[in-house]
Amino acid sequence: MKISDIYKKAVQMGIDADFRSNEYVAKLLERRKQKYEKLSGHEKAEFDAESLTNPYSDTRVLHVADDREIKKVMCGIDIEVGEILLAKELGDIDLVISHHPMGRALADMHEVMELQADIFHQYGVPINVGEGMMKERTSEVARGINPRNHWRTVDAAKLLGINLMCIHTAADNISASFVRDAITKGNPERVEDLMEILSGIGEYQQAERLGVAPRIFTGSPENRCGKVLVDMTGGTEGPPKIYERMAQAGIGTVVGMHISEDHKKEAEAAHVNVVVAGHMSSDSIGMNLILDEIAKQGAEIVQAGGLFRVSRNK
Ligand SMILES: [Fe+2]
Ligand SMILES: [Fe+2]
């Protein structure tokens, strides 16, 4: 496998796991193309042409030092300068994959957040409400990301000649749909039943041993679940006020990777149970399913940067 094969495979797996249909994603790409063709001058120059075929702005090949056959991949949930040095020290790493985005993939991460409005809509929140709330939150996130040092790790990869890419929302879609399918299959009545379902997933079993097992942040084990929303994709946390709307739409429980205090308070006020499944563990699920596909092609996987590696290959 070459880097471009891994990149294409990851994007396609992300589209297949997207809560929106493949047709809808294709329509979005078509809309972007039409908009792009109308641009001119510096607007066109600033436009990321990659986004015409890849719907996830935070999933990108960041640096190709040497486009060789990939036989050994080092993957981490977070890759920083330290991990790049580590890859160099190990000597035989052909590609480093980060889950969390960097470079332009970080600068443009907020663009994937639009998918959250569609997810809320699928669960009964009117699309105008979801879109309105997301617009505000997305611009807040964009402003928050703006001053960051986006290219630092990529610069290190360039200096040391390390191939580097990141797979963010494409992988988070896979985590979300994997957990959603497990919950749908288990059909939990109460929050404790839901916790039982999560404890059957390999990454959460590892998390348990490491002291970061899934936890109930609001609500109690005896509470009825109601409709369960798996909120694990779409860049980062949505707007805190969405919990009230979720409750009105009949969502009783949200399962997420992490939750800020603001969101927790809003969820509590809206009587929505919140289960925090865990950050590194939940991020690992999607990455592991992609890594399994890479491993099937004969590449060795090296676990680093907080990845909880679980292989589902036979
Ligand atoms: Fe993630
Ligand atoms: Fe994450």
GROMACS .gro file of C-alpha atoms and ligand atoms in nm:
model
  316
    1MET     CA    1   0.000   0.000   0.000
    2LYS     CA    2   0.114   0.351  -0.080
    3ILE     CA    3   0.023   0.657   0.129
    4SER     CA    4  -0.240   0.764  -0.124
    5ASP     CA    5  -0.407   0.419  -0.103
    6ILE     CA    6  -0.430   0.448   0.276
    7TYR     CA    7  -0.567   0.800   0.249
    8LYS     CA    8  -0.832   0.701  -0.008
    9LYS     CA    9  -0.931   0.393   0.190
   10ALA     CA   10  -0.970   0.598   0.512
   11VAL     CA   11  -1.184   0.864   0.340
   12GLN     CA   12  -1.404   0.598   0.178
   13MET     CA   13  -1.449   0.414   0.509
   14GLY     CA   14  -1.542   0.748   0.667
   15ILE     CA   15  -1.803   0.812   0.398
   16ASP     CA   16  -1.946   0.461   0.436
   17ALA     CA   17  -1.978   0.510   0.812
   18ASP     CA   18  -2.115   0.867   0.780
   19PHE     CA   19  -2.455   0.908   0.950
   20ARG     CA   20  -2.561   1.088   0.630
   21SER     CA   21  -2.616   0.871   0.324
   22ASN     CA   22  -2.351   0.821   0.053
   23GLU     CA   23  -2.584   1.003  -0.190
   24TYR     CA   24  -2.613   1.301   0.043
   25VAL     CA   25  -2.233   1.323   0.082
   26ALA     CA   26  -2.195   1.306  -0.299
   27LYS     CA   27  -2.446   1.592  -0.329
   28LEU     CA   28  -2.244   1.800  -0.080
   29LEU     CA   29  -1.925   1.747  -0.284
   30GLU     CA   30  -2.109   1.849  -0.600
   31ARG     CA   31  -2.229   2.170  -0.432
   32ARG     CA   32  -1.871   2.250  -0.329
   33LYS     CA   33  -1.755   2.199  -0.687
   34GLN     CA   34  -2.015   2.441  -0.819
   35LYS     CA   35  -1.914   2.700  -0.558
   36TYR     CA   36  -1.545   2.647  -0.637
   37GLU     CA   37  -1.597   2.708  -1.007
   38LYS     CA   38  -1.748   3.050  -0.931
   39LEU     CA   39  -1.445   3.160  -0.726
   40SER     CA   40  -1.169   3.376  -0.865
   41GLY     CA   41  -0.834   3.528  -0.768
   42HIS     CA   42  -0.712   3.476  -0.414
   43GLU     CA   43  -1.037   3.302  -0.316
   44LYS     CA   44  -0.958   3.027  -0.561
   45ALA     CA   45  -0.594   3.014  -0.448
   46GLU     CA   46  -0.697   2.976  -0.085
   47PHE     CA   47  -0.947   2.703  -0.163
   48ASP     CA   48  -0.833   2.352  -0.069
   49ALA     CA   49  -0.890   2.154  -0.389
   50GLU     CA   50  -0.867   1.831  -0.190
   51SER     CA   51  -1.207   1.915  -0.039
   52LEU     CA   52  -1.371   1.852  -0.377
   53THR     CA   53  -1.323   1.477  -0.336
   54ASN     CA   54  -1.274   1.440   0.040
   55PRO     CA   55  -1.567   1.565   0.250
   56TYR     CA   56  -1.356   1.576   0.568
   57SER     CA   57  -1.140   1.887   0.597
   58ASP     CA   58  -0.956   1.738   0.897
   59THR     CA   59  -0.835   1.422   0.721
   60ARG     CA   60  -0.527   1.488   0.508
   61VAL     CA   61  -0.188   1.368   0.392
   62LEU     CA   62   0.036   1.626   0.560
   63HIS     CA   63   0.383   1.543   0.438
   64VAL     CA   64   0.525   1.296   0.190
   65ALA     CA   65   0.899   1.267   0.234
   66ASP     CA   66   0.930   0.943   0.040
   67ASP     CA   67   0.639   0.781  -0.145
   68ARG     CA   68   0.744   0.425  -0.071
   69GLU     CA   69   0.552   0.103  -0.007
   70ILE     CA   70   0.414   0.125   0.349
   71LYS     CA   71   0.522  -0.175   0.555
   72LYS     CA   72   0.525  -0.028   0.903
   73VAL     CA   73   0.285   0.236   1.036
   74MET     CA   74   0.313   0.418   1.366
   75CYS     CA   75  -0.026   0.545   1.477
   76GLY     CA   76  -0.122   0.769   1.767
   77ILE     CA   77  -0.434   0.954   1.876
   78ASP     CA   78  -0.201   1.251   1.931
   79ILE     CA   79   0.118   1.292   1.733
   80GLU     CA   80   0.348   1.573   1.832
   81VAL     CA   81   0.715   1.653   1.776
   82GLY     CA   82   0.805   1.387   2.036
   83GLU     CA   83   0.633   1.111   1.840
   84ILE     CA   84   0.803   1.224   1.517
   85LEU     CA   85   1.140   1.194   1.695
   86LEU     CA   86   1.031   0.854   1.822
   87ALA     CA   87   0.950   0.741   1.468
   88LYS     CA   88   1.293   0.857   1.354
   89GLU     CA   89   1.458   0.678   1.646
   90LEU     CA   90   1.274   0.353   1.567
   91GLY     CA   91   1.419   0.388   1.219
   92ASP     CA   92   1.190   0.167   1.012
   93ILE     CA   93   0.858   0.357   1.031
   94ASP     CA   94   0.724   0.420   0.679
   95LEU     CA   95   0.429   0.637   0.783
   96VAL     CA   96   0.308   0.815   1.095
   97ILE     CA   97  -0.070   0.853   1.131
   98SER     CA   98  -0.224   1.091   1.382
   99HIS     CA   99  -0.592   1.089   1.472
  100HIS     CA  100  -0.615   1.448   1.594
  101PRO     CA  101  -0.561   1.694   1.310
  102MET     CA  102  -0.272   1.933   1.250
  103GLY     CA  103  -0.152   2.160   0.970
  104ARG     CA  104  -0.430   2.274   0.738
  105ALA     CA  105  -0.642   1.982   0.859
  106LEU     CA  106  -0.652   2.156   1.198
  107ALA     CA  107  -0.695   2.507   1.058
  108ASP     CA  108  -1.002   2.387   0.862
  109MET     CA  109  -1.136   2.138   1.117
  110HIS     CA  110  -1.447   2.348   1.196
  111GLU     CA  111  -1.572   2.283   0.840
  112VAL     CA  112  -1.669   1.925   0.928
  113MET     CA  113  -1.896   2.046   1.207
  114GLU     CA  114  -2.187   2.099   0.968
  115LEU     CA  115  -2.257   1.726   0.984
  116GLN     CA  116  -2.371   1.761   1.346
  117ALA     CA  117  -2.685   1.951   1.239
  118ASP     CA  118  -2.776   1.657   1.015
  119ILE     CA  119  -2.724   1.409   1.298
  120PHE     CA  120  -2.942   1.614   1.536
  121HIS     CA  121  -3.201   1.634   1.259
  122GLN     CA  122  -3.204   1.255   1.220
  123TYR     CA  123  -3.295   1.234   1.589
  124GLY     CA  124  -3.581   1.483   1.557
  125VAL     CA  125  -3.425   1.829   1.610
  126PRO     CA  126  -3.553   2.058   1.332
  127ILE     CA  127  -3.279   2.125   1.075
  128ASN     CA  128  -3.323   2.504   1.099
  129VAL     CA  129  -3.263   2.489   1.475
  130GLY     CA  130  -2.962   2.258   1.439
  131GLU     CA  131  -2.811   2.466   1.161
  132GLY     CA  132  -2.867   2.794   1.343
  133MET     CA  133  -2.707   2.665   1.663
  134MET     CA  134  -2.418   2.502   1.478
  135LYS     CA  135  -2.337   2.817   1.280
  136GLU     CA  136  -2.271   3.010   1.599
  137ARG     CA  137  -2.072   2.728   1.760
  138THR     CA  138  -1.869   2.658   1.444
  139SER     CA  139  -1.750   3.016   1.416
  140GLU     CA  140  -1.656   3.007   1.786
  141VAL     CA  141  -1.449   2.692   1.724
  142ALA     CA  142  -1.286   2.845   1.414
  143ARG     CA  143  -1.180   3.150   1.617
  144GLY     CA  144  -1.047   2.922   1.892
  145ILE     CA  145  -0.833   2.721   1.649
  146ASN     CA  146  -0.709   3.025   1.456
  147PRO     CA  147  -0.412   3.126   1.675
  148ARG     CA  148  -0.279   2.773   1.723
  149ASN     CA  149   0.063   2.662   1.596
  150HIS     CA  150  -0.087   2.432   1.332
  151TRP     CA  151   0.229   2.336   1.145
  152ARG     CA  152   0.475   2.263   1.425
  153THR     CA  153   0.458   1.881   1.409
  154VAL     CA  154   0.448   1.885   1.028
  155ASP     CA  155   0.767   2.096   1.031
  156ALA     CA  156   0.935   1.831   1.245
  157ALA     CA  157   0.825   1.559   1.000
  158LYS     CA  158   0.972   1.764   0.713
  159LEU     CA  159   1.305   1.812   0.891
  160LEU     CA  160   1.339   1.442   0.972
  161GLY     CA  161   1.197   1.308   0.646
  162ILE     CA  162   0.895   1.133   0.802
  163ASN     CA  163   0.575   1.062   0.605
  164LEU     CA  164   0.280   1.202   0.797
  165MET     CA  165  -0.098   1.208   0.768
  166CYS     CA  166  -0.400   1.260   0.993
  167ILE     CA  167  -0.739   1.089   0.992
  168HIS     CA  168  -0.990   1.270   1.211
  169THR     CA  169  -1.360   1.287   1.116
  170ALA     CA  170  -1.332   0.991   0.877
  171ALA     CA  171  -1.229   0.781   1.180
  172ASP     CA  172  -1.474   0.944   1.422
  173ASN     CA  173  -1.760   0.851   1.188
  174ILE     CA  174  -1.645   0.490   1.216
  175SER     CA  175  -1.626   0.508   1.598
  176ALA     CA  176  -1.973   0.663   1.613
  177SER     CA  177  -2.137   0.411   1.383
  178PHE     CA  178  -1.964   0.115   1.555
  179VAL     CA  179  -2.087   0.225   1.899
  180ARG     CA  180  -2.432   0.316   1.763
  181ASP     CA  181  -2.469  -0.029   1.604
  182ALA     CA  182  -2.367  -0.204   1.926
  183ILE     CA  183  -2.624  -0.001   2.123
  184THR     CA  184  -2.900  -0.056   1.866
  185LYS     CA  185  -2.831  -0.429   1.872
  186GLY     CA  186  -2.828  -0.441   2.254
  187ASN     CA  187  -3.146  -0.228   2.280
  188PRO     CA  188  -3.077  -0.108   2.639
  189GLU     CA  189  -3.368  -0.019   2.865
  190ARG     CA  190  -3.174   0.153   3.141
  191VAL     CA  191  -2.842   0.339   3.155
  192GLU     CA  192  -2.686   0.045   3.340
  193ASP     CA  193  -2.778  -0.179   3.046
  194LEU     CA  194  -2.611   0.067   2.813
  195MET     CA  195  -2.295   0.059   3.029
  196GLU     CA  196  -2.297  -0.319   3.001
  197ILE     CA  197  -2.305  -0.295   2.620
  198LEU     CA  198  -2.007  -0.056   2.620
  199SER     CA  199  -1.810  -0.288   2.846
  200GLY     CA  200  -1.833  -0.552   2.575
  201ILE     CA  201  -1.621  -0.339   2.337
  202GLY     CA  202  -1.246  -0.419   2.338
  203GLU     CA  203  -1.122  -0.058   2.355
  204TYR     CA  204  -1.342   0.011   2.660
  205GLN     CA  205  -1.217  -0.308   2.825
  206GLN     CA  206  -0.861  -0.180   2.783
  207ALA     CA  207  -0.974   0.160   2.913
  208GLU     CA  208  -1.119  -0.009   3.220
  209ARG     CA  209  -0.782  -0.165   3.301
  210LEU     CA  210  -0.613   0.173   3.253
  211GLY     CA  211  -0.854   0.360   3.481
  212VAL     CA  212  -1.053   0.543   3.214
  213ALA     CA  213  -1.361   0.321   3.182
  214PRO     CA  214  -1.690   0.462   3.046
  215ARG     CA  215  -1.866   0.674   3.310
  216ILE     CA  216  -2.209   0.819   3.372
  217PHE     CA  217  -2.156   1.197   3.399
  218THR     CA  218  -2.522   1.292   3.441
  219GLY     CA  219  -2.818   1.074   3.533
  220SER     CA  220  -2.806   0.745   3.723
  221PRO     CA  221  -2.769   0.377   3.631
  222GLU     CA  222  -3.139   0.314   3.700
  223ASN     CA  223  -3.260   0.589   3.464
  224ARG     CA  224  -3.440   0.481   3.150
  225CYS     CA  225  -3.228   0.549   2.838
  226GLY     CA  226  -3.499   0.676   2.606
  227LYS     CA  227  -3.369   0.745   2.258
  228VAL     CA  228  -2.986   0.719   2.260
  229LEU     CA  229  -2.776   0.961   2.056
  230VAL     CA  230  -2.413   0.868   1.991
  231ASP     CA  231  -2.235   1.202   1.973
  232MET     CA  232  -1.880   1.115   1.871
  233THR     CA  233  -1.819   1.284   1.539
  234GLY     CA  234  -1.828   1.623   1.371
  235GLY     CA  235  -1.502   1.788   1.474
  236THR     CA  236  -1.559   1.882   1.834
  237GLU     CA  237  -1.834   1.950   2.089
  238GLY     CA  238  -2.149   2.113   1.957
  239PRO     CA  239  -2.339   2.401   2.122
  240PRO     CA  240  -2.430   2.356   2.492
  241LYS     CA  241  -2.789   2.476   2.438
  242ILE     CA  242  -2.855   2.179   2.210
  243TYR     CA  243  -2.935   1.956   2.510
  244GLU     CA  244  -3.264   2.133   2.573
  245ARG     CA  245  -3.358   2.080   2.207
  246MET     CA  246  -3.245   1.718   2.222
  247ALA     CA  247  -3.469   1.655   2.521
  248GLN     CA  248  -3.764   1.812   2.338
  249ALA     CA  249  -3.692   1.586   2.041
  250GLY     CA  250  -3.714   1.282   2.270
  251ILE     CA  251  -3.345   1.205   2.318
  252GLY     CA  252  -3.298   1.061   2.667
  253THR     CA  253  -2.930   0.971   2.663
  254VAL     CA  254  -2.620   1.101   2.490
  255VAL     CA  255  -2.311   0.883   2.459
  256GLY     CA  256  -2.003   1.092   2.385
  257MET     CA  257  -1.624   1.076   2.402
  258HIS     CA  258  -1.586   1.369   2.642
  259ILE     CA  259  -1.794   1.658   2.777
  260SER     CA  260  -1.709   2.003   2.906
  261GLU     CA  261  -1.859   2.140   3.228
  262ASP     CA  262  -2.085   2.382   3.036
  263HIS     CA  263  -2.236   2.097   2.840
  264LYS     CA  264  -2.275   1.881   3.148
  265LYS     CA  265  -2.473   2.155   3.325
  266GLU     CA  266  -2.705   2.200   3.026
  267ALA     CA  267  -2.757   1.824   2.998
  268GLU     CA  268  -2.843   1.801   3.368
  269ALA     CA  269  -3.092   2.087   3.339
  270ALA     CA  270  -3.256   1.916   3.043
  271HIS     CA  271  -3.270   1.576   3.224
  272VAL     CA  272  -3.060   1.413   2.954
  273ASN     CA  273  -2.838   1.126   3.073
  274VAL     CA  274  -2.480   1.167   2.960
  275VAL     CA  275  -2.246   0.870   2.929
  276VAL     CA  276  -1.884   0.960   2.863
  277ALA     CA  277  -1.744   0.655   2.694
  278GLY     CA  278  -1.387   0.787   2.705
  279HIS     CA  279  -1.173   0.997   2.476
  280MET     CA  280  -0.864   0.795   2.374
  281SER     CA  281  -1.062   0.469   2.381
  282SER     CA  282  -1.346   0.599   2.161
  283ASP     CA  283  -1.105   0.767   1.918
  284SER     CA  284  -0.916   0.437   1.901
  285ILE     CA  285  -1.219   0.240   1.777
  286GLY     CA  286  -1.236   0.416   1.439
  287MET     CA  287  -0.859   0.425   1.400
  288ASN     CA  288  -0.834   0.053   1.483
  289LEU     CA  289  -1.088  -0.040   1.216
  290ILE     CA  290  -0.889   0.158   0.959
  291LEU     CA  291  -0.559   0.011   1.086
  292ASP     CA  292  -0.707  -0.339   1.053
  293GLU     CA  293  -0.754  -0.272   0.681
  294ILE     CA  294  -0.394  -0.150   0.653
  295ALA     CA  295  -0.273  -0.458   0.843
  296LYS     CA  296  -0.466  -0.684   0.605
  297GLN     CA  297  -0.243  -0.549   0.329
  298GLY     CA  298   0.058  -0.677   0.522
  299ALA     CA  299   0.170  -0.366   0.712
  300GLU     CA  300   0.280  -0.383   1.072
  301ILE     CA  301   0.111  -0.145   1.319
  302VAL     CA  302   0.306   0.028   1.595
  303GLN     CA  303   0.094   0.167   1.879
  304ALA     CA  304   0.193   0.513   2.009
  305GLY     CA  305   0.053   0.848   2.124
  306GLY     CA  306  -0.240   0.716   2.329
  307LEU     CA  307  -0.383   0.466   2.081
  308PHE     CA  308  -0.557   0.169   2.247
  309ARG     CA  309  -0.484  -0.090   1.981
  310VAL     CA  310  -0.742  -0.364   1.938
  311SER     CA  311  -0.728  -0.574   1.621
  312ARG     CA  312  -1.044  -0.734   1.488
  313ASN     CA  313  -0.858  -0.920   1.213
  314LYS     CA  314  -0.886  -1.297   1.235
  315FE      FE  315  -1.190   1.187   1.743
  316FE      FE  316  -1.048   1.316   1.996
   0.00000   0.00000   0.00000
